[in-house]
Coordinates of C-alpha atoms in Angstrom, one line a residue:
Chain A
M1 CA -85.3 -160.2 -116.1
P2 CA -86.5 -163.6 -115.0
I3 CA -86.6 -164.3 -111.3
K4 CA -84.4 -167.1 -110.1
R5 CA -86.6 -170.1 -109.3
K6 CA -86.2 -173.7 -108.5
P7 CA -85.5 -175.8 -111.5
N8 CA -88.7 -177.5 -112.5
L9 CA -88.6 -181.2 -113.0
A10 CA -91.3 -181.4 -115.7
A11 CA -89.6 -178.7 -117.8
T12 CA -86.3 -180.5 -117.5
I13 CA -87.8 -183.9 -118.5
A14 CA -89.6 -182.3 -121.4
L15 CA -86.3 -181.1 -122.8
L16 CA -84.6 -184.5 -122.4
P17 CA -85.3 -185.7 -126.0
T18 CA -83.9 -182.4 -127.4
W19 CA -80.9 -182.7 -125.1
F20 CA -80.4 -186.1 -126.5
A21 CA -80.6 -184.9 -130.1
A22 CA -78.3 -182.0 -129.5
V23 CA -75.6 -183.9 -127.7
A24 CA -75.8 -187.3 -129.3
V25 CA -76.7 -186.3 -132.8
F26 CA -75.3 -182.8 -133.4
I27 CA -72.2 -183.1 -131.2
G28 CA -71.6 -186.8 -131.1
T29 CA -71.9 -187.5 -134.9
M30 CA -69.8 -184.5 -135.6
A31 CA -67.0 -185.6 -133.3
W32 CA -67.2 -189.1 -134.9
S33 CA -66.9 -187.6 -138.4
I34 CA -64.0 -185.4 -137.4
R35 CA -62.3 -188.4 -135.8
L36 CA -62.8 -190.4 -139.0
S37 CA -61.1 -187.7 -141.0
F38 CA -57.8 -188.4 -139.3
T39 CA -57.9 -192.1 -140.2
N40 CA -57.4 -194.0 -143.4
S41 CA -61.0 -195.2 -143.5
T42 CA -62.3 -196.2 -146.9
L43 CA -65.4 -198.3 -147.2
F44 CA -65.5 -199.1 -143.5
P45 CA -64.2 -197.0 -140.6
S46 CA -60.7 -197.7 -139.6
S47 CA -58.9 -196.8 -136.5
T48 CA -55.5 -196.3 -138.1
Y49 CA -54.6 -192.7 -137.6
V50 CA -52.9 -191.0 -140.5
G51 CA -52.7 -187.4 -139.2
F52 CA -53.5 -184.8 -141.8
A53 CA -52.9 -187.1 -144.7
Q54 CA -56.6 -187.0 -145.8
Y55 CA -56.5 -183.2 -145.7
S56 CA -53.4 -183.0 -147.8
K57 CA -55.0 -185.5 -150.2
L58 CA -58.1 -183.3 -150.2
F59 CA -56.3 -180.1 -151.0
S60 CA -54.3 -181.7 -153.8
S61 CA -57.5 -183.0 -155.4
A62 CA -58.4 -180.9 -158.5
K63 CA -62.0 -181.8 -158.0
W64 CA -62.1 -180.5 -154.5
L65 CA -60.3 -177.2 -155.4
A66 CA -62.7 -176.7 -158.3
S67 CA -65.6 -177.3 -156.0
L68 CA -64.4 -174.7 -153.5
Q69 CA -64.0 -172.2 -156.3
N70 CA -67.4 -173.0 -157.7
V71 CA -69.2 -172.7 -154.5
L72 CA -67.5 -169.3 -153.9
I73 CA -68.5 -167.9 -157.3
F74 CA -72.0 -169.4 -157.0
G75 CA -72.4 -168.2 -153.4
I76 CA -71.4 -164.6 -154.0
L77 CA -73.4 -164.2 -157.1
Y78 CA -76.4 -166.0 -155.8
V79 CA -76.7 -164.1 -152.6
A80 CA -75.9 -160.7 -154.2
G81 CA -78.3 -161.5 -157.1
C82 CA -81.1 -162.4 -154.7
L83 CA -80.5 -159.4 -152.5
L84 CA -80.3 -157.0 -155.5
L85 CA -83.3 -158.3 -157.4
G86 CA -85.3 -158.8 -154.2
F87 CA -84.7 -155.3 -153.1
L88 CA -85.5 -153.8 -156.5
L89 CA -88.8 -155.8 -156.7
A90 CA -89.7 -154.7 -153.2
A91 CA -89.0 -151.1 -153.9
A92 CA -91.0 -151.3 -157.1
L93 CA -94.0 -152.9 -155.4
D94 CA -93.7 -150.3 -152.6
R95 CA -94.6 -147.6 -155.1
K96 CA -98.4 -148.0 -154.8
I97 CA -98.7 -150.4 -157.7
R98 CA -101.9 -151.8 -159.2
F99 CA -102.2 -155.6 -158.9
E100 CA -99.6 -155.6 -156.2
S101 CA -100.7 -158.9 -154.6
A102 CA -100.6 -160.6 -158.0
F103 CA -97.1 -159.5 -158.7
R104 CA -96.1 -160.5 -155.2
T105 CA -97.5 -164.0 -155.8
I106 CA -95.6 -164.3 -159.1
F107 CA -92.3 -163.3 -157.6
L108 CA -92.6 -165.6 -154.6
Y109 CA -94.0 -168.8 -155.9
P110 CA -90.7 -170.3 -157.0
Y111 CA -89.6 -170.2 -153.3
A112 CA -92.2 -172.9 -152.6
M113 CA -90.6 -175.2 -155.1
S114 CA -87.7 -177.6 -154.2
F115 CA -84.3 -177.2 -155.6
V116 CA -84.7 -180.4 -157.5
V117 CA -87.7 -179.0 -159.3
T118 CA -86.0 -175.7 -159.9
G119 CA -82.9 -177.4 -161.3
L120 CA -84.9 -179.6 -163.7
I121 CA -87.0 -176.7 -165.1
W122 CA -83.9 -174.6 -165.8
Q123 CA -82.0 -177.5 -167.2
W124 CA -84.9 -177.9 -169.7
M125 CA -85.1 -174.2 -170.6
L126 CA -81.3 -173.9 -171.1
N127 CA -81.1 -177.2 -173.1
P128 CA -79.5 -176.0 -176.3
T129 CA -81.2 -178.3 -178.7
L130 CA -84.8 -178.0 -177.4
G131 CA -84.9 -175.0 -175.1
I132 CA -84.7 -171.3 -175.4
Q133 CA -81.8 -171.4 -177.8
A134 CA -83.6 -173.6 -180.3
S135 CA -86.7 -171.5 -180.0
V136 CA -85.0 -168.2 -180.7
R137 CA -83.1 -169.7 -183.6
S138 CA -86.2 -170.9 -185.2
L139 CA -87.5 -167.4 -185.1
G140 CA -84.7 -166.5 -187.5
W141 CA -81.8 -165.5 -185.2
E142 CA -79.6 -168.3 -186.3
S143 CA -76.5 -167.3 -184.3
F144 CA -78.3 -167.0 -180.9
V145 CA -76.4 -169.0 -178.2
L146 CA -77.8 -169.9 -174.8
D147 CA -76.1 -173.2 -174.0
W148 CA -75.1 -172.5 -170.4
V149 CA -75.8 -175.9 -168.9
V150 CA -73.5 -177.7 -171.4
N151 CA -70.8 -174.9 -171.6
R152 CA -67.9 -175.3 -169.2
D153 CA -67.4 -171.6 -168.7
M154 CA -71.1 -170.8 -168.2
A155 CA -72.6 -173.7 -166.3
I156 CA -72.0 -172.2 -162.9
Y157 CA -73.9 -169.1 -164.0
A158 CA -76.8 -171.3 -165.1
L159 CA -76.9 -172.4 -161.5
V160 CA -76.8 -168.8 -160.3
L161 CA -79.7 -167.9 -162.7
A162 CA -81.8 -170.8 -161.4
G163 CA -80.9 -170.0 -157.8
V164 CA -81.8 -166.3 -158.1
W165 CA -85.1 -167.3 -159.8
Q166 CA -85.9 -169.4 -156.8
G167 CA -84.7 -167.2 -154.0
A168 CA -85.2 -163.5 -154.9
G169 CA -88.9 -163.7 -153.8
L170 CA -87.8 -164.4 -150.3
V171 CA -85.7 -161.2 -150.1
M172 CA -88.6 -159.3 -151.7
V173 CA -91.0 -160.4 -149.0
I174 CA -88.6 -159.5 -146.2
A175 CA -87.6 -156.2 -147.7
L176 CA -91.3 -155.3 -148.4
A177 CA -92.3 -156.1 -144.9
G178 CA -89.5 -153.8 -143.7
M179 CA -90.4 -151.0 -146.0
R180 CA -94.0 -151.1 -144.9
G181 CA -92.8 -150.6 -141.3
I182 CA -91.0 -147.4 -142.1
E183 CA -92.9 -144.3 -140.8
A184 CA -94.7 -142.1 -143.2
E185 CA -93.1 -139.0 -141.5
Q186 CA -89.8 -139.9 -143.0
W187 CA -91.2 -140.0 -146.4
K188 CA -92.9 -136.7 -146.0
A189 CA -89.7 -135.1 -144.7
A190 CA -87.6 -136.4 -147.5
R191 CA -90.2 -135.3 -150.1
I192 CA -90.3 -131.8 -148.7
D193 CA -86.5 -131.6 -149.0
G194 CA -87.0 -132.5 -152.6
I195 CA -85.0 -135.7 -152.6
P196 CA -85.7 -137.9 -155.6
V197 CA -87.4 -141.1 -154.9
W198 CA -84.5 -143.4 -155.9
R199 CA -82.3 -141.5 -153.5
I200 CA -84.8 -142.0 -150.7
Y201 CA -84.7 -145.7 -151.3
V202 CA -80.9 -145.9 -151.4
S203 CA -80.0 -143.4 -148.6
I204 CA -82.9 -143.6 -146.2
I205 CA -84.8 -146.9 -146.7
L206 CA -81.9 -149.2 -147.5
P207 CA -79.9 -148.5 -144.3
Q208 CA -83.0 -149.1 -142.2
L209 CA -83.5 -152.4 -143.9
G210 CA -79.9 -153.4 -143.1
P211 CA -80.6 -155.9 -140.3
A212 CA -83.5 -157.5 -142.2
L213 CA -81.5 -157.8 -145.4
A214 CA -78.5 -159.1 -143.4
A215 CA -80.8 -161.8 -141.9
A216 CA -82.0 -162.7 -145.4
G217 CA -78.5 -162.8 -146.8
M218 CA -77.4 -165.0 -143.9
L219 CA -80.3 -167.4 -144.6
L220 CA -79.3 -167.6 -148.2
A221 CA -75.6 -168.0 -147.4
M222 CA -76.4 -170.9 -145.1
G223 CA -78.1 -172.6 -148.0
V224 CA -75.1 -172.0 -150.3
I225 CA -72.9 -174.2 -148.2
K226 CA -75.5 -177.0 -148.3
T227 CA -75.9 -176.6 -152.1
Y228 CA -76.5 -180.1 -153.4
D229 CA -79.9 -180.8 -154.9
I230 CA -79.9 -178.1 -157.4
V231 CA -76.6 -179.2 -158.8
V232 CA -77.6 -182.9 -158.9
A233 CA -80.8 -182.0 -160.7
M234 CA -79.4 -179.4 -163.1
T235 CA -75.8 -180.4 -164.2
N236 CA -74.7 -183.2 -161.9
G237 CA -71.4 -181.4 -161.4
G238 CA -70.6 -181.2 -165.1
P239 CA -69.6 -180.5 -167.7
G240 CA -66.2 -181.7 -166.3
N241 CA -65.9 -180.2 -162.9
A242 CA -67.5 -177.0 -163.9
T243 CA -70.3 -177.2 -161.3
E244 CA -68.9 -179.5 -158.8
V245 CA -69.6 -178.3 -155.2
P246 CA -68.2 -179.4 -151.8
A247 CA -71.4 -180.8 -150.6
K248 CA -71.6 -183.0 -153.6
F249 CA -68.0 -184.0 -153.5
I250 CA -68.5 -185.2 -149.9
M251 CA -71.7 -187.1 -150.8
D252 CA -70.0 -188.8 -153.7
N253 CA -67.0 -189.9 -151.6
L254 CA -69.2 -190.9 -148.7
F255 CA -71.6 -193.1 -150.5
G256 CA -70.4 -193.5 -154.1
R257 CA -66.7 -193.9 -153.9
Q258 CA -66.5 -195.3 -150.4
N259 CA -63.8 -192.9 -149.4
L260 CA -64.9 -192.2 -145.8
G261 CA -61.7 -190.5 -144.6
L262 CA -61.6 -188.1 -147.5
A263 CA -65.3 -187.3 -147.3
T264 CA -65.2 -186.6 -143.6
A265 CA -62.1 -184.4 -144.0
G266 CA -64.1 -182.4 -146.6
A267 CA -67.0 -182.2 -144.3
T268 CA -64.8 -181.0 -141.5
V269 CA -63.4 -178.2 -143.7
L270 CA -67.0 -177.2 -144.5
V271 CA -67.8 -176.9 -140.8
L272 CA -64.7 -174.9 -140.2
G273 CA -65.8 -172.6 -143.1
V274 CA -69.2 -172.1 -141.5
V275 CA -67.6 -171.3 -138.1
I276 CA -65.2 -168.8 -139.7
A277 CA -68.0 -167.2 -141.6
V278 CA -70.5 -167.1 -138.8
A279 CA -68.3 -166.2 -135.8
P280 CA -67.7 -162.5 -136.6
F281 CA -71.4 -162.1 -137.3
R282 CA -72.4 -163.7 -134.0
Y283 CA -69.8 -161.8 -132.2
A284 CA -71.2 -158.5 -133.6
M285 CA -74.7 -159.5 -132.7
H286 CA -73.6 -160.4 -129.2
M287 CA -71.8 -157.2 -128.6
R288 CA -74.7 -155.2 -129.9
A289 CA -77.1 -157.0 -127.7
R290 CA -74.8 -156.3 -124.7
A291 CA -74.5 -152.7 -125.7
K292 CA -78.3 -152.5 -125.8
G293 CA -78.7 -154.2 -122.5
A294 CA -76.3 -151.8 -120.9
A295 CA -78.0 -148.7 -122.3
Chain B
M1 CA -88.5 -132.1 -158.4
A2 CA -87.2 -128.6 -158.9
G3 CA -90.2 -126.7 -157.5
L4 CA -92.0 -127.6 -154.4
H5 CA -95.8 -127.8 -154.5
P6 CA -97.1 -129.2 -151.3
N7 CA -100.6 -128.1 -152.1
G8 CA -100.4 -128.2 -155.8
P9 CA -102.1 -130.7 -158.1
K10 CA -101.1 -134.3 -158.1
P11 CA -98.6 -135.3 -160.8
A12 CA -100.1 -136.8 -163.9
R13 CA -100.9 -140.5 -163.3
L14 CA -98.7 -141.8 -166.0
T15 CA -95.3 -140.2 -165.9
A16 CA -92.3 -141.7 -167.6
G17 CA -91.2 -143.0 -164.3
R18 CA -94.5 -144.9 -163.7
I19 CA -94.3 -146.4 -167.2
G20 CA -90.7 -147.5 -166.4
L21 CA -91.8 -149.0 -163.1
Y22 CA -94.6 -151.0 -164.7
A23 CA -92.3 -152.1 -167.5
F24 CA -89.8 -153.4 -164.9
L25 CA -92.5 -155.3 -163.0
V26 CA -93.9 -156.8 -166.1
V27 CA -90.5 -158.0 -167.4
A28 CA -89.7 -159.4 -164.0
A29 CA -93.1 -161.2 -163.9
L30 CA -92.4 -162.7 -167.3
F31 CA -89.0 -163.9 -166.0
F32 CA -90.6 -165.6 -163.0
L33 CA -93.5 -167.1 -164.9
L34 CA -91.6 -168.4 -167.9
P35 CA -90.4 -171.6 -166.4
L36 CA -93.9 -172.4 -165.1
Y37 CA -95.5 -171.7 -168.5
T38 CA -92.8 -173.8 -170.2
M39 CA -93.4 -176.7 -167.9
V40 CA -97.2 -176.7 -168.3
V41 CA -97.0 -176.3 -172.1
T42 CA -94.4 -178.9 -172.6
S43 CA -96.3 -181.4 -170.4
L44 CA -99.2 -181.1 -172.8
K45 CA -97.3 -181.7 -176.0
S46 CA -96.5 -185.0 -177.8
M47 CA -92.8 -185.9 -178.2
D48 CA -93.0 -185.2 -182.0
E49 CA -94.1 -181.7 -181.2
I50 CA -91.3 -181.3 -178.6
R51 CA -88.7 -182.3 -181.1
L52 CA -89.5 -179.2 -183.2
G53 CA -87.6 -177.2 -180.6
Q54 CA -90.2 -174.6 -180.0
I55 CA -90.3 -174.4 -176.3
F56 CA -92.7 -171.5 -176.0
A57 CA -95.3 -172.5 -178.6
L58 CA -98.7 -173.6 -177.4
P59 CA -99.5 -177.3 -177.9
A60 CA -101.2 -178.1 -181.2
K61 CA -103.7 -180.2 -179.4
L62 CA -104.0 -181.0 -175.7
D63 CA -102.5 -184.3 -174.9
F64 CA -102.8 -185.4 -171.3
S65 CA -101.1 -188.8 -171.8
A66 CA -97.8 -187.5 -170.4
W67 CA -99.5 -186.8 -167.2
V68 CA -101.0 -190.3 -166.9
T69 CA -97.6 -191.8 -167.7
A70 CA -95.8 -189.5 -165.2
W71 CA -98.3 -190.5 -162.5
S72 CA -98.4 -194.2 -163.0
G73 CA -96.0 -195.4 -165.7
A74 CA -92.8 -193.5 -165.8
C75 CA -89.6 -195.4 -165.3
M76 CA -87.0 -195.0 -162.6
G77 CA -84.2 -197.3 -163.8
T78 CA -86.0 -200.5 -164.6
V79 CA -89.1 -200.0 -162.5
C80 CA -91.9 -198.3 -164.4
V81 CA -94.6 -197.4 -161.9
G82 CA -94.7 -193.7 -162.1
I83 CA -94.3 -191.1 -159.4
R84 CA -97.5 -192.2 -157.7
S85 CA -95.7 -194.2 -155.0
G86 CA -93.3 -191.3 -154.3
F87 CA -96.3 -189.1 -153.8
W88 CA -97.7 -191.4 -151.1
N89 CA -94.2 -191.8 -149.6
S90 CA -93.9 -188.1 -149.3
V91 CA -97.2 -187.9 -147.6
A92 CA -96.4 -190.7 -145.2
I93 CA -93.1 -189.0 -144.4
S94 CA -94.2 -185.4 -144.2
L95 CA -97.4 -185.7 -142.1
P96 CA -96.0 -187.5 -139.1
A97 CA -92.7 -185.6 -139.3
V98 CA -94.5 -182.3 -139.2
V99 CA -96.8 -183.2 -136.4
L100 CA -94.0 -184.6 -134.2
S101 CA -91.5 -181.8 -134.9
V102 CA -94.1 -179.0 -134.4
F103 CA -95.2 -180.6 -131.1
I104 CA -91.7 -181.1 -129.8
G105 CA -90.6 -177.7 -131.0
A106 CA -93.6 -176.0 -129.2
V107 CA -92.8 -177.8 -126.0
N108 CA -89.1 -176.8 -126.4
G109 CA -89.9 -173.2 -127.1
Y110 CA -92.3 -173.0 -124.1
A111 CA -89.9 -174.7 -121.7
L112 CA -86.9 -172.7 -122.9
S113 CA -88.6 -169.3 -122.7
L114 CA -91.1 -169.5 -119.8
W115 CA -89.4 -172.0 -117.5
R116 CA -85.7 -171.8 -118.3
P117 CA -84.6 -174.9 -116.5
R118 CA -80.9 -175.4 -115.8
G119 CA -78.8 -175.4 -119.0
A120 CA -81.5 -173.9 -121.1
N121 CA -79.2 -171.4 -122.7
L122 CA -76.6 -174.0 -123.4
L123 CA -79.2 -176.3 -125.0
F124 CA -80.5 -173.5 -127.2
G125 CA -77.0 -172.6 -128.2
L126 CA -76.2 -176.2 -129.2
L127 CA -79.4 -176.3 -131.2
M128 CA -78.6 -173.1 -133.1
A129 CA -75.1 -174.4 -133.9
G130 CA -76.6 -177.7 -135.1
G131 CA -78.9 -175.7 -137.4
L132 CA -76.1 -173.9 -139.0
I133 CA -73.7 -176.8 -139.6
P134 CA -73.9 -178.6 -143.0
Y135 CA -75.6 -181.9 -142.8
Q136 CA -72.7 -183.7 -144.5
I137 CA -70.8 -183.9 -141.2
F138 CA -73.6 -185.8 -139.5
L139 CA -74.5 -188.2 -142.2
Y140 CA -72.2 -191.2 -142.0
P141 CA -72.3 -191.7 -138.2
M142 CA -76.1 -191.1 -138.4
V143 CA -76.4 -193.8 -141.0
R144 CA -74.4 -196.2 -138.8
A145 CA -76.4 -195.3 -135.7
M146 CA -79.7 -195.7 -137.4
A147 CA -78.6 -199.1 -138.8
N148 CA -77.7 -200.2 -135.3
I149 CA -81.1 -199.4 -134.0
E150 CA -82.6 -200.9 -137.1
L151 CA -84.2 -197.7 -138.3
Y152 CA -82.0 -197.2 -141.4
N153 CA -83.9 -197.4 -144.7
S154 CA -87.3 -197.4 -142.9
L155 CA -90.2 -195.0 -142.8
A156 CA -89.8 -194.4 -139.0
G157 CA -86.1 -193.7 -139.6
I158 CA -86.6 -191.0 -142.2
I159 CA -89.3 -189.4 -140.0
L160 CA -87.0 -189.4 -137.0
V161 CA -84.2 -187.8 -139.0
H162 CA -86.6 -185.1 -140.3
V163 CA -87.7 -184.4 -136.7
I164 CA -84.2 -184.2 -135.4
F165 CA -82.9 -181.9 -138.2
G166 CA -86.1 -179.8 -137.9
L167 CA -85.6 -179.1 -134.2
P168 CA -83.3 -176.0 -134.5
L169 CA -85.7 -174.0 -136.7
V170 CA -88.9 -175.1 -135.0
T171 CA -87.5 -174.5 -131.5
L172 CA -86.2 -171.1 -132.5
L173 CA -89.5 -169.9 -134.0
F174 CA -91.6 -171.1 -131.0
R175 CA -89.1 -169.7 -128.5
N176 CA -89.2 -166.3 -130.1
Y177 CA -93.0 -166.5 -130.0
F178 CA -93.3 -167.5 -126.4
V179 CA -90.8 -165.0 -125.3
S180 CA -93.3 -162.3 -126.2
V181 CA -96.1 -163.9 -124.0
P182 CA -96.4 -162.0 -120.7
E183 CA -94.7 -164.0 -118.0
E184 CA -97.6 -163.0 -115.6
L185 CA -99.9 -165.3 -117.5
C186 CA -97.6 -168.2 -116.6
K187 CA -97.2 -167.1 -113.0
A188 CA -100.9 -166.6 -112.4
A189 CA -101.6 -170.1 -113.7
R190 CA -98.9 -171.5 -111.4
V191 CA -100.4 -169.7 -108.4
D192 CA -103.7 -171.4 -109.4
G193 CA -101.9 -174.7 -109.1
A194 CA -101.5 -175.6 -112.8
G195 CA -98.3 -177.5 -113.6
F196 CA -95.9 -177.5 -116.6
W197 CA -98.1 -179.6 -118.9
R198 CA -101.4 -178.1 -117.9
I199 CA -100.2 -174.6 -118.6
F200 CA -98.9 -175.8 -121.9
F201 CA -102.0 -177.6 -123.1
E202 CA -104.6 -175.2 -121.7
I203 CA -103.0 -171.8 -122.1
M204 CA -99.9 -171.7 -124.2
L205 CA -100.8 -174.0 -127.1
P206 CA -104.1 -172.3 -127.7
I207 CA -102.3 -168.9 -127.7
A208 CA -99.7 -170.2 -130.1
V209 CA -102.1 -171.5 -132.8
P210 CA -101.1 -168.9 -135.4
M211 CA -97.4 -169.9 -134.9
V212 CA -98.4 -173.6 -135.1
V213 CA -99.9 -172.9 -138.5
V214 CA -97.0 -171.0 -139.8
V215 CA -94.4 -173.4 -138.5
S216 CA -96.4 -176.4 -139.9
M217 CA -96.4 -174.8 -143.3
L218 CA -92.7 -174.1 -143.2
Q219 CA -91.9 -177.6 -142.0
F220 CA -94.3 -179.3 -144.5
T221 CA -92.8 -177.5 -147.5
G222 CA -89.3 -178.0 -146.2
I223 CA -89.8 -181.8 -145.7
W224 CA -91.7 -182.2 -148.9
N225 CA -89.0 -180.5 -150.8
D226 CA -86.1 -182.4 -149.1
F227 CA -83.9 -184.4 -151.3
L228 CA -80.7 -185.2 -149.4
L229 CA -82.1 -186.8 -146.3
G230 CA -84.7 -188.8 -148.2
L231 CA -82.0 -190.1 -150.6
V232 CA -79.8 -191.2 -147.7
F233 CA -82.2 -192.4 -145.0
A234 CA -85.5 -193.4 -146.6
G235 CA -84.6 -196.6 -148.3
R236 CA -85.9 -197.9 -151.7
D237 CA -89.4 -198.5 -150.5
N238 CA -89.9 -195.1 -149.0
L239 CA -88.2 -192.7 -151.4
P240 CA -89.8 -189.3 -151.4
M241 CA -91.2 -187.8 -154.6
T242 CA -88.2 -185.5 -155.1
V243 CA -85.8 -188.4 -155.3
Q244 CA -88.0 -190.4 -157.6
L245 CA -88.4 -187.3 -159.8
N246 CA -84.7 -187.0 -160.1
N247 CA -84.4 -190.7 -160.9
I248 CA -87.1 -190.4 -163.6
V249 CA -85.5 -187.4 -165.3
N250 CA -81.9 -188.3 -165.0
T251 CA -82.4 -191.9 -166.0
T252 CA -79.9 -192.7 -168.7
M253 CA -81.8 -195.3 -170.7
G254 CA -83.6 -194.5 -173.9
E255 CA -84.8 -191.2 -175.2
R256 CA -85.7 -188.5 -172.7
T257 CA -89.5 -188.1 -172.6
Y258 CA -89.6 -184.4 -171.8
N259 CA -93.3 -184.2 -171.7
V260 CA -93.5 -186.9 -169.0
N261 CA -90.6 -185.3 -167.2
M262 CA -92.3 -181.9 -167.1
A263 CA -95.6 -183.5 -165.9
A264 CA -93.7 -185.3 -163.2
T265 CA -92.0 -182.1 -162.2
I266 CA -95.3 -180.3 -161.9
L267 CA -96.8 -183.1 -159.9
T268 CA -93.9 -183.0 -157.5
A269 CA -94.2 -179.2 -157.0
I270 CA -98.0 -179.2 -156.9
V271 CA -98.5 -179.7 -153.1
P272 CA -96.2 -177.0 -151.9
L273 CA -97.5 -174.7 -154.6
A274 CA -101.1 -175.4 -153.6
I275 CA -100.2 -174.6 -150.0
Y276 CA -98.6 -171.4 -151.1
F277 CA -101.5 -170.3 -153.4
L278 CA -104.2 -171.3 -150.9
S279 CA -102.6 -169.7 -147.9
G280 CA -100.1 -167.3 -149.3
R281 CA -100.5 -164.8 -146.4
W282 CA -99.6 -167.4 -143.8
F283 CA -96.7 -168.6 -146.0
V284 CA -95.4 -165.1 -146.3
R285 CA -95.7 -164.6 -142.6
G286 CA -93.9 -167.8 -142.0
I287 CA -91.1 -166.9 -144.3
A288 CA -90.8 -163.5 -142.6
A289 CA -90.7 -165.2 -139.2
G290 CA -88.2 -167.7 -140.5
A291 CA -86.0 -164.9 -141.7
V292 CA -85.6 -163.6 -138.2
K293 CA -83.4 -166.6 -137.6
G294 CA -79.8 -165.8 -137.0

């Protein structure tokens, strides 16, 4: 435990710019945005309060509702896909494989690329007239269909595919680091008991990786709410509203349609969503830390 | 695994399981490499060849003209100057933003963990909350505030925005790093009469060099790959490469020149990729450190 000491002036001054950023930018602008969401602001901010009118308008907008549904589908499949594929890759690489570092490099490199680049590559690959579909058809399989980016029902899965391609390597790195930290004794004990390798991974390794995988999942989930660039680059929300997402809805209304009140109402809903999603997690961490401190 | 042979012979090297394992890894590797291969191959083809719709075929003859066009002639709307200006904009944005945010983050982490002035925990909590909240709620008031201080649509403005929004992650990583530094080191220096800044520059910063490298890499790739902030705050003259790339590719006029688009895409990705390939180990360490966030 730190000893109580006199507050140091230099340390206090050194933190002033950060205090300014935290209070003025993070708190101040958020409060401003929330305030705007209760006004009838359009192109310019207005101070005419309209209560929850923007919110009711928001939730009667088909586009907003579609965007919520889309981000939910995308988020669940993207996080689950990254965790599953990442864990499988890590487990495979953990099996004393030749060329391990080459494989690791191949699986992780997409993570260095931006979502704009990722979106553009996959848009190109899934383009029905020139991409994979055309290529497979020219090999003689005339009925082959892979038109996800232009297909209303499949476009959201195209985003998931691109997202998992980009993010699975992150989970792999974290999981592999965790696996390498597990003691050899446990392996020996499990092998002597005759437990098959896959069971060891599922029943012994996986639970121990829990916190690391939860952190990775959390990291990916935070990205989901901000999902914007990959949609703009890959489908621009289309076809129809099939890949519309809240972050894009807000941006469009903020800068394109000059609908400030509606946009800030949407942003407020997003923030509430984050708070609701994070609060139980933080609470659990807090309680665990306290339990540890008490022990 | 019916019988147990602790001292028996090792199993044959290539069992069915091993073959399956390698098959899985190879298929996965193909999935991860396919887009990169497609990009490179497409960028080296002529448009006539691309129209044949054979995305995986090797180019009939190497044609680098798409690369030249992407770099210095591709059109964004009506302006046809290539992605070159975006490249230099991204450099001009990223370098100062990384240096500033890493420096401020290091000072923050050091002050928050080893000095703990009044309100340190509150400040840290505010920063973490700021890091979790979606940018969209900050944007409009930020734009207005930046306009008021005449930094909107300027290079200094976009750098400042990146520094501010980078603070949560950078501070977190440095704080976690400095927490593990023995407090005695700090105390001994204080007994010797060193103050806040001297201890920072002469003891803590040198100790933290590995973290500085890791955080710089994370910040650099993060800022280089940013799209949203650049789009909103940079202004027409300072648009980063990612925004220009999207403008080139999603331009609605004329036929899409896929070879140029792919070359421009590779050019945009090449700097973070080079960082990753040249210093993969640091990159991995940075990601693992970044994942502890939360």
